[in-house]
Amino acid sequence: MSRAAVPGLPSRHPIGGQLPALYAEDDFAQRFTAGLDTVLAPVFSTLDNLPSYFDPRLAPADFLPWLASWVGGIDDAGWPTELRREAVARAVELHRWRGTRRGLTEALRLVLGVSAEVSGDGGAAWSRTAGAELPAAPAGEVLIRVWPYRGAAVDADRVRALVRTLCPVHTVCRIEVLSGPPAGEGK
């Protein structure tokens, strides 16, 4: 829906009623200002409701892509509107956890509706002692096991694409798609 022209939307501040008495009975002046009211009514409506436009849970659906761009969120017009709203609302939180196990599992759950288990350290090693021997080389591989969360089938290609965008570039990630939670998991 476009807020540029909303048929039948009344103006809360009709211009014709604010004209001097000389123009109150002038048919041309009233029709002219009524046309301006039609153009300005959506502007006034938007300004009156402006705080709602900045809340992804209340904003109009066609405003979500722009709002997502403000916070670096993911927005896909093919997703259900409620999922799009949640993705925008949680974008800042997900950025805070980006590159971590928690961030990856939360993003996979939110965006693709899959549960995930992440194991491996991604190859980070360090020493707190200056001049000490270098730590042993880490395995360097991260294993990501995914399975359905919301009952839908797992799209392995979409999982790989999302993991590529969320994992650090130096990290080797291996993905396993499971039919259900791993043994011993109650998820």
PDB file of C-alpha atoms in Angstrom:
ATOM      1  CA  MET A   1       0.000   0.000   0.000  1.00  0.00           C
ATOM      2  CA  SER A   2       1.246   3.471  -0.806  1.00  0.00           C
ATOM      3  CA  ARG A   3       0.726   6.362   1.514  1.00  0.00           C
ATOM      4  CA  ALA A   4       0.899   8.759  -1.454  1.00  0.00           C
ATOM      5  CA  ALA A   5      -2.826   8.489  -2.193  1.00  0.00           C
ATOM      6  CA  VAL A   6      -5.282   6.840   0.163  1.00  0.00           C
ATOM      7  CA  PRO A   7      -8.784   6.996  -1.314  1.00  0.00           C
ATOM      8  CA  GLY A   8     -11.336   8.430   1.087  1.00  0.00           C
ATOM      9  CA  LEU A   9      -8.839   9.345   3.795  1.00  0.00           C
ATOM     10  CA  PRO A  10     -10.222  12.493   5.436  1.00  0.00           C
ATOM     11  CA  SER A  11      -7.954  15.347   6.431  1.00  0.00           C
ATOM     12  CA  ARG A  12      -7.839  16.076  10.137  1.00  0.00           C
ATOM     13  CA  HIS A  13      -7.169  19.724   9.269  1.00  0.00           C
ATOM     14  CA  PRO A  14      -9.306  20.676   6.235  1.00  0.00           C
ATOM     15  CA  ILE A  15      -7.936  23.817   4.621  1.00  0.00           C
ATOM     16  CA  GLY A  16     -11.343  25.019   3.371  1.00  0.00           C
ATOM     17  CA  GLY A  17     -12.591  25.445   6.935  1.00  0.00           C
ATOM     18  CA  GLN A  18      -9.594  27.645   7.784  1.00  0.00           C
ATOM     19  CA  LEU A  19     -10.086  30.107   4.927  1.00  0.00           C
ATOM     20  CA  PRO A  20     -11.356  33.626   5.613  1.00  0.00           C
ATOM     21  CA  ALA A  21     -15.165  34.046   5.542  1.00  0.00           C
ATOM     22  CA  LEU A  22     -14.922  35.603   2.076  1.00  0.00           C
ATOM     23  CA  TYR A  23     -13.921  32.171   0.642  1.00  0.00           C
ATOM     24  CA  ALA A  24     -16.160  29.999   2.861  1.00  0.00           C
ATOM     25  CA  GLU A  25     -18.969  30.125   0.292  1.00  0.00           C
ATOM     26  CA  ASP A  26     -16.731  30.197  -2.796  1.00  0.00           C
ATOM     27  CA  ASP A  27     -17.269  26.890  -4.615  1.00  0.00           C
ATOM     28  CA  PHE A  28     -13.962  27.051  -6.536  1.00  0.00           C
ATOM     29  CA  ALA A  29     -11.924  27.809  -3.384  1.00  0.00           C
ATOM     30  CA  GLN A  30     -13.561  24.939  -1.492  1.00  0.00           C
ATOM     31  CA  ARG A  31     -13.016  22.438  -4.336  1.00  0.00           C
ATOM     32  CA  PHE A  32      -9.409  23.602  -4.786  1.00  0.00           C
ATOM     33  CA  THR A  33      -8.592  23.247  -1.082  1.00  0.00           C
ATOM     34  CA  ALA A  34     -10.407  19.881  -0.963  1.00  0.00           C
ATOM     35  CA  GLY A  35      -7.934  18.684  -3.611  1.00  0.00           C
ATOM     36  CA  LEU A  36      -5.070  19.852  -1.442  1.00  0.00           C
ATOM     37  CA  ASP A  37      -6.651  18.090   1.535  1.00  0.00           C
ATOM     38  CA  THR A  38      -6.628  14.848  -0.475  1.00  0.00           C
ATOM     39  CA  VAL A  39      -2.898  15.254  -1.100  1.00  0.00           C
ATOM     40  CA  LEU A  40      -2.040  16.319   2.463  1.00  0.00           C
ATOM     41  CA  ALA A  41      -4.220  13.808   4.371  1.00  0.00           C
ATOM     42  CA  PRO A  42      -1.709  10.935   3.982  1.00  0.00           C
ATOM     43  CA  VAL A  43       1.116  13.254   5.057  1.00  0.00           C
ATOM     44  CA  PHE A  44      -0.754  14.264   8.218  1.00  0.00           C
ATOM     45  CA  SER A  45      -1.698  10.636   8.892  1.00  0.00           C
ATOM     46  CA  THR A  46       1.922   9.529   8.540  1.00  0.00           C
ATOM     47  CA  LEU A  47       3.194  12.298  10.817  1.00  0.00           C
ATOM     48  CA  ASP A  48       0.493  11.594  13.411  1.00  0.00           C
ATOM     49  CA  ASN A  49       1.560   7.926  13.481  1.00  0.00           C
ATOM     50  CA  LEU A  50       5.309   8.427  13.011  1.00  0.00           C
ATOM     51  CA  PRO A  51       6.435   6.525  16.136  1.00  0.00           C
ATOM     52  CA  SER A  52       4.654   3.425  14.822  1.00  0.00           C
ATOM     53  CA  TYR A  53       6.733   3.532  11.639  1.00  0.00           C
ATOM     54  CA  PHE A  54       9.902   2.996  13.688  1.00  0.00           C
ATOM     55  CA  ASP A  55       8.553  -0.074  15.507  1.00  0.00           C
ATOM     56  CA  PRO A  56       8.920  -3.093  13.192  1.00  0.00           C
ATOM     57  CA  ARG A  57       6.016  -4.811  14.923  1.00  0.00           C
ATOM     58  CA  LEU A  58       3.658  -1.949  14.014  1.00  0.00           C
ATOM     59  CA  ALA A  59       5.107  -0.463  10.824  1.00  0.00           C
ATOM     60  CA  PRO A  60       3.293  -1.024   7.531  1.00  0.00           C
ATOM     61  CA  ALA A  61       4.613  -4.110   5.730  1.00  0.00           C
ATOM     62  CA  ASP A  62       5.843  -2.081   2.759  1.00  0.00           C
ATOM     63  CA  PHE A  63       7.981   0.002   5.154  1.00  0.00           C
ATOM     64  CA  LEU A  64       9.858  -3.043   6.542  1.00  0.00           C
ATOM     65  CA  PRO A  65      12.558  -3.197   3.815  1.00  0.00           C
ATOM     66  CA  TRP A  66      13.524   0.409   4.466  1.00  0.00           C
ATOM     67  CA  LEU A  67      13.486  -0.119   8.235  1.00  0.00           C
ATOM     68  CA  ALA A  68      15.609  -3.265   7.795  1.00  0.00           C
ATOM     69  CA  SER A  69      18.156  -1.259   5.804  1.00  0.00           C
ATOM     70  CA  TRP A  70      18.547   1.130   8.738  1.00  0.00           C
ATOM     71  CA  VAL A  71      19.630  -1.634  11.110  1.00  0.00           C
ATOM     72  CA  GLY A  72      21.382  -3.906   8.599  1.00  0.00           C
ATOM     73  CA  GLY A  73      18.642  -6.487   8.980  1.00  0.00           C
ATOM     74  CA  ILE A  74      17.668  -9.262   6.624  1.00  0.00           C
ATOM     75  CA  ASP A  75      14.379  -8.779   4.802  1.00  0.00           C
ATOM     76  CA  ASP A  76      12.944 -11.143   2.243  1.00  0.00           C
ATOM     77  CA  ALA A  77       9.603 -10.279   0.655  1.00  0.00           C
ATOM     78  CA  GLY A  78       8.914 -14.011   0.291  1.00  0.00           C
ATOM     79  CA  TRP A  79       8.786 -14.530   4.056  1.00  0.00           C
ATOM     80  CA  PRO A  80       5.568 -14.247   6.063  1.00  0.00           C
ATOM     81  CA  THR A  81       5.073 -10.722   7.396  1.00  0.00           C
ATOM     82  CA  GLU A  82       5.401 -11.773  11.054  1.00  0.00           C
ATOM     83  CA  LEU A  83       8.793 -13.374  10.367  1.00  0.00           C
ATOM     84  CA  ARG A  84       9.936 -10.246   8.510  1.00  0.00           C
ATOM     85  CA  ARG A  85       8.881  -8.107  11.497  1.00  0.00           C
ATOM     86  CA  GLU A  86      10.757 -10.331  13.953  1.00  0.00           C
ATOM     87  CA  ALA A  87      13.887 -10.343  11.782  1.00  0.00           C
ATOM     88  CA  VAL A  88      13.959  -6.529  11.715  1.00  0.00           C
ATOM     89  CA  ALA A  89      13.170  -6.255  15.441  1.00  0.00           C
ATOM     90  CA  ARG A  90      16.007  -8.628  16.354  1.00  0.00           C
ATOM     91  CA  ALA A  91      18.557  -7.364  13.817  1.00  0.00           C
ATOM     92  CA  VAL A  92      20.629  -5.382  16.318  1.00  0.00           C
ATOM     93  CA  GLU A  93      20.705  -8.304  18.755  1.00  0.00           C
ATOM     94  CA  LEU A  94      21.747 -10.702  15.982  1.00  0.00           C
ATOM     95  CA  HIS A  95      24.525  -8.330  14.892  1.00  0.00           C
ATOM     96  CA  ARG A  96      25.820  -8.323  18.451  1.00  0.00           C
ATOM     97  CA  TRP A  97      26.156 -12.119  18.280  1.00  0.00           C
ATOM     98  CA  ARG A  98      27.385 -12.316  14.684  1.00  0.00           C
ATOM     99  CA  GLY A  99      30.287 -14.724  14.180  1.00  0.00           C
ATOM    100  CA  THR A 100      29.457 -16.680  17.361  1.00  0.00           C
ATOM    101  CA  ARG A 101      27.724 -20.011  17.925  1.00  0.00           C
ATOM    102  CA  ARG A 102      24.768 -18.296  19.496  1.00  0.00           C
ATOM    103  CA  GLY A 103      24.436 -15.814  16.647  1.00  0.00           C
ATOM    104  CA  LEU A 104      24.573 -18.552  14.027  1.00  0.00           C
ATOM    105  CA  THR A 105      22.014 -20.799  15.738  1.00  0.00           C
ATOM    106  CA  GLU A 106      19.635 -17.879  16.377  1.00  0.00           C
ATOM    107  CA  ALA A 107      19.883 -16.654  12.790  1.00  0.00           C
ATOM    108  CA  LEU A 108      19.278 -20.141  11.396  1.00  0.00           C
ATOM    109  CA  ARG A 109      16.242 -20.558  13.645  1.00  0.00           C
ATOM    110  CA  LEU A 110      14.813 -17.143  12.848  1.00  0.00           C
ATOM    111  CA  VAL A 111      15.498 -16.970   9.130  1.00  0.00           C
ATOM    112  CA  LEU A 112      15.138 -20.588   8.022  1.00  0.00           C
ATOM    113  CA  GLY A 113      13.139 -22.171  10.821  1.00  0.00           C
ATOM    114  CA  VAL A 114      15.749 -24.808  11.627  1.00  0.00           C
ATOM    115  CA  SER A 115      17.390 -25.825  14.877  1.00  0.00           C
ATOM    116  CA  ALA A 116      21.161 -25.996  14.864  1.00  0.00           C
ATOM    117  CA  GLU A 117      24.066 -27.307  16.864  1.00  0.00           C
ATOM    118  CA  VAL A 118      27.483 -25.759  16.271  1.00  0.00           C
ATOM    119  CA  SER A 119      30.682 -27.510  17.318  1.00  0.00           C
ATOM    120  CA  GLY A 120      34.300 -26.626  16.728  1.00  0.00           C
ATOM    121  CA  ASP A 121      36.205 -23.464  17.482  1.00  0.00           C
ATOM    122  CA  GLY A 122      36.837 -22.124  14.013  1.00  0.00           C
ATOM    123  CA  GLY A 123      40.590 -22.107  14.386  1.00  0.00           C
ATOM    124  CA  ALA A 124      41.159 -19.369  16.953  1.00  0.00           C
ATOM    125  CA  ALA A 125      44.111 -19.875  19.310  1.00  0.00           C
ATOM    126  CA  TRP A 126      46.108 -17.479  21.470  1.00  0.00           C
ATOM    127  CA  SER A 127      48.408 -17.241  24.468  1.00  0.00           C
ATOM    128  CA  ARG A 128      48.207 -14.882  27.427  1.00  0.00           C
ATOM    129  CA  THR A 129      51.942 -15.057  28.002  1.00  0.00           C
ATOM    130  CA  ALA A 130      54.181 -12.818  25.947  1.00  0.00           C
ATOM    131  CA  GLY A 131      57.017 -14.697  24.241  1.00  0.00           C
ATOM    132  CA  ALA A 132      55.525 -18.118  25.045  1.00  0.00           C
ATOM    133  CA  GLU A 133      55.487 -21.000  22.589  1.00  0.00           C
ATOM    134  CA  LEU A 134      52.793 -20.747  19.982  1.00  0.00           C
ATOM    135  CA  PRO A 135      49.665 -22.774  20.752  1.00  0.00           C
ATOM    136  CA  ALA A 136      49.074 -25.952  18.787  1.00  0.00           C
ATOM    137  CA  ALA A 137      47.285 -25.471  15.486  1.00  0.00           C
ATOM    138  CA  PRO A 138      43.526 -25.752  16.045  1.00  0.00           C
ATOM    139  CA  ALA A 139      41.351 -28.055  13.961  1.00  0.00           C
ATOM    140  CA  GLY A 140      39.941 -25.036  12.162  1.00  0.00           C
ATOM    141  CA  GLU A 141      36.667 -26.631  11.105  1.00  0.00           C
ATOM    142  CA  VAL A 142      33.217 -25.774  12.393  1.00  0.00           C
ATOM    143  CA  LEU A 143      30.518 -28.438  12.176  1.00  0.00           C
ATOM    144  CA  ILE A 144      26.975 -27.119  11.885  1.00  0.00           C
ATOM    145  CA  ARG A 145      24.249 -29.711  12.282  1.00  0.00           C
ATOM    146  CA  VAL A 146      20.726 -28.554  11.376  1.00  0.00           C
ATOM    147  CA  TRP A 147      17.307 -30.172  11.645  1.00  0.00           C
ATOM    148  CA  PRO A 148      13.697 -28.995  11.243  1.00  0.00           C
ATOM    149  CA  TYR A 149      12.380 -26.688  13.969  1.00  0.00           C
ATOM    150  CA  ARG A 150       9.005 -25.506  12.724  1.00  0.00           C
ATOM    151  CA  GLY A 151       8.126 -28.782  11.018  1.00  0.00           C
ATOM    152  CA  ALA A 152       9.202 -27.648   7.537  1.00  0.00           C
ATOM    153  CA  ALA A 153      11.837 -29.450   5.498  1.00  0.00           C
ATOM    154  CA  VAL A 154      15.395 -28.149   5.648  1.00  0.00           C
ATOM    155  CA  ASP A 155      16.609 -26.466   2.452  1.00  0.00           C
ATOM    156  CA  ALA A 156      20.330 -27.300   2.490  1.00  0.00           C
ATOM    157  CA  ASP A 157      21.193 -24.705  -0.168  1.00  0.00           C
ATOM    158  CA  ARG A 158      19.577 -21.901   1.839  1.00  0.00           C
ATOM    159  CA  VAL A 159      21.361 -23.109   4.998  1.00  0.00           C
ATOM    160  CA  ARG A 160      24.721 -23.028   3.164  1.00  0.00           C
ATOM    161  CA  ALA A 161      24.008 -19.567   1.761  1.00  0.00           C
ATOM    162  CA  LEU A 162      23.093 -18.164   5.179  1.00  0.00           C
ATOM    163  CA  VAL A 163      26.077 -19.814   6.891  1.00  0.00           C
ATOM    164  CA  ARG A 164      28.406 -18.300   4.245  1.00  0.00           C
ATOM    165  CA  THR A 165      27.121 -14.823   5.067  1.00  0.00           C
ATOM    166  CA  LEU A 166      27.324 -15.246   8.849  1.00  0.00           C
ATOM    167  CA  CYS A 167      30.544 -17.173   9.475  1.00  0.00           C
ATOM    168  CA  PRO A 168      33.906 -15.425   9.528  1.00  0.00           C
ATOM    169  CA  VAL A 169      35.580 -15.672   6.132  1.00  0.00           C
ATOM    170  CA  HIS A 170      38.611 -17.585   7.448  1.00  0.00           C
ATOM    171  CA  THR A 171      36.437 -20.314   8.965  1.00  0.00           C
ATOM    172  CA  VAL A 172      35.848 -23.637   7.239  1.00  0.00           C
ATOM    173  CA  CYS A 173      32.264 -24.710   7.893  1.00  0.00           C
ATOM    174  CA  ARG A 174      30.827 -28.165   7.271  1.00  0.00           C
ATOM    175  CA  ILE A 175      27.050 -28.549   7.293  1.00  0.00           C
ATOM    176  CA  GLU A 176      25.109 -31.707   8.108  1.00  0.00           C
ATOM    177  CA  VAL A 177      21.343 -31.829   7.573  1.00  0.00           C
ATOM    178  CA  LEU A 178      19.594 -34.182  10.008  1.00  0.00           C
ATOM    179  CA  SER A 179      16.012 -35.449   9.961  1.00  0.00           C
ATOM    180  CA  GLY A 180      15.575 -34.662  13.678  1.00  0.00           C
ATOM    181  CA  PRO A 181      17.498 -33.594  16.781  1.00  0.00           C
ATOM    182  CA  PRO A 182      20.784 -35.429  17.404  1.00  0.00           C
ATOM    183  CA  ALA A 183      20.598 -38.305  19.890  1.00  0.00           C
ATOM    184  CA  GLY A 184      20.337 -36.977  23.428  1.00  0.00           C
ATOM    185  CA  GLU A 185      18.899 -33.609  22.320  1.00  0.00           C
ATOM    186  CA  GLY A 186      15.422 -32.598  23.489  1.00  0.00           C
ATOM    187  CA  LYS A 187      14.979 -29.684  21.097  1.00  0.00           C
TER     188      LYS A 187
END
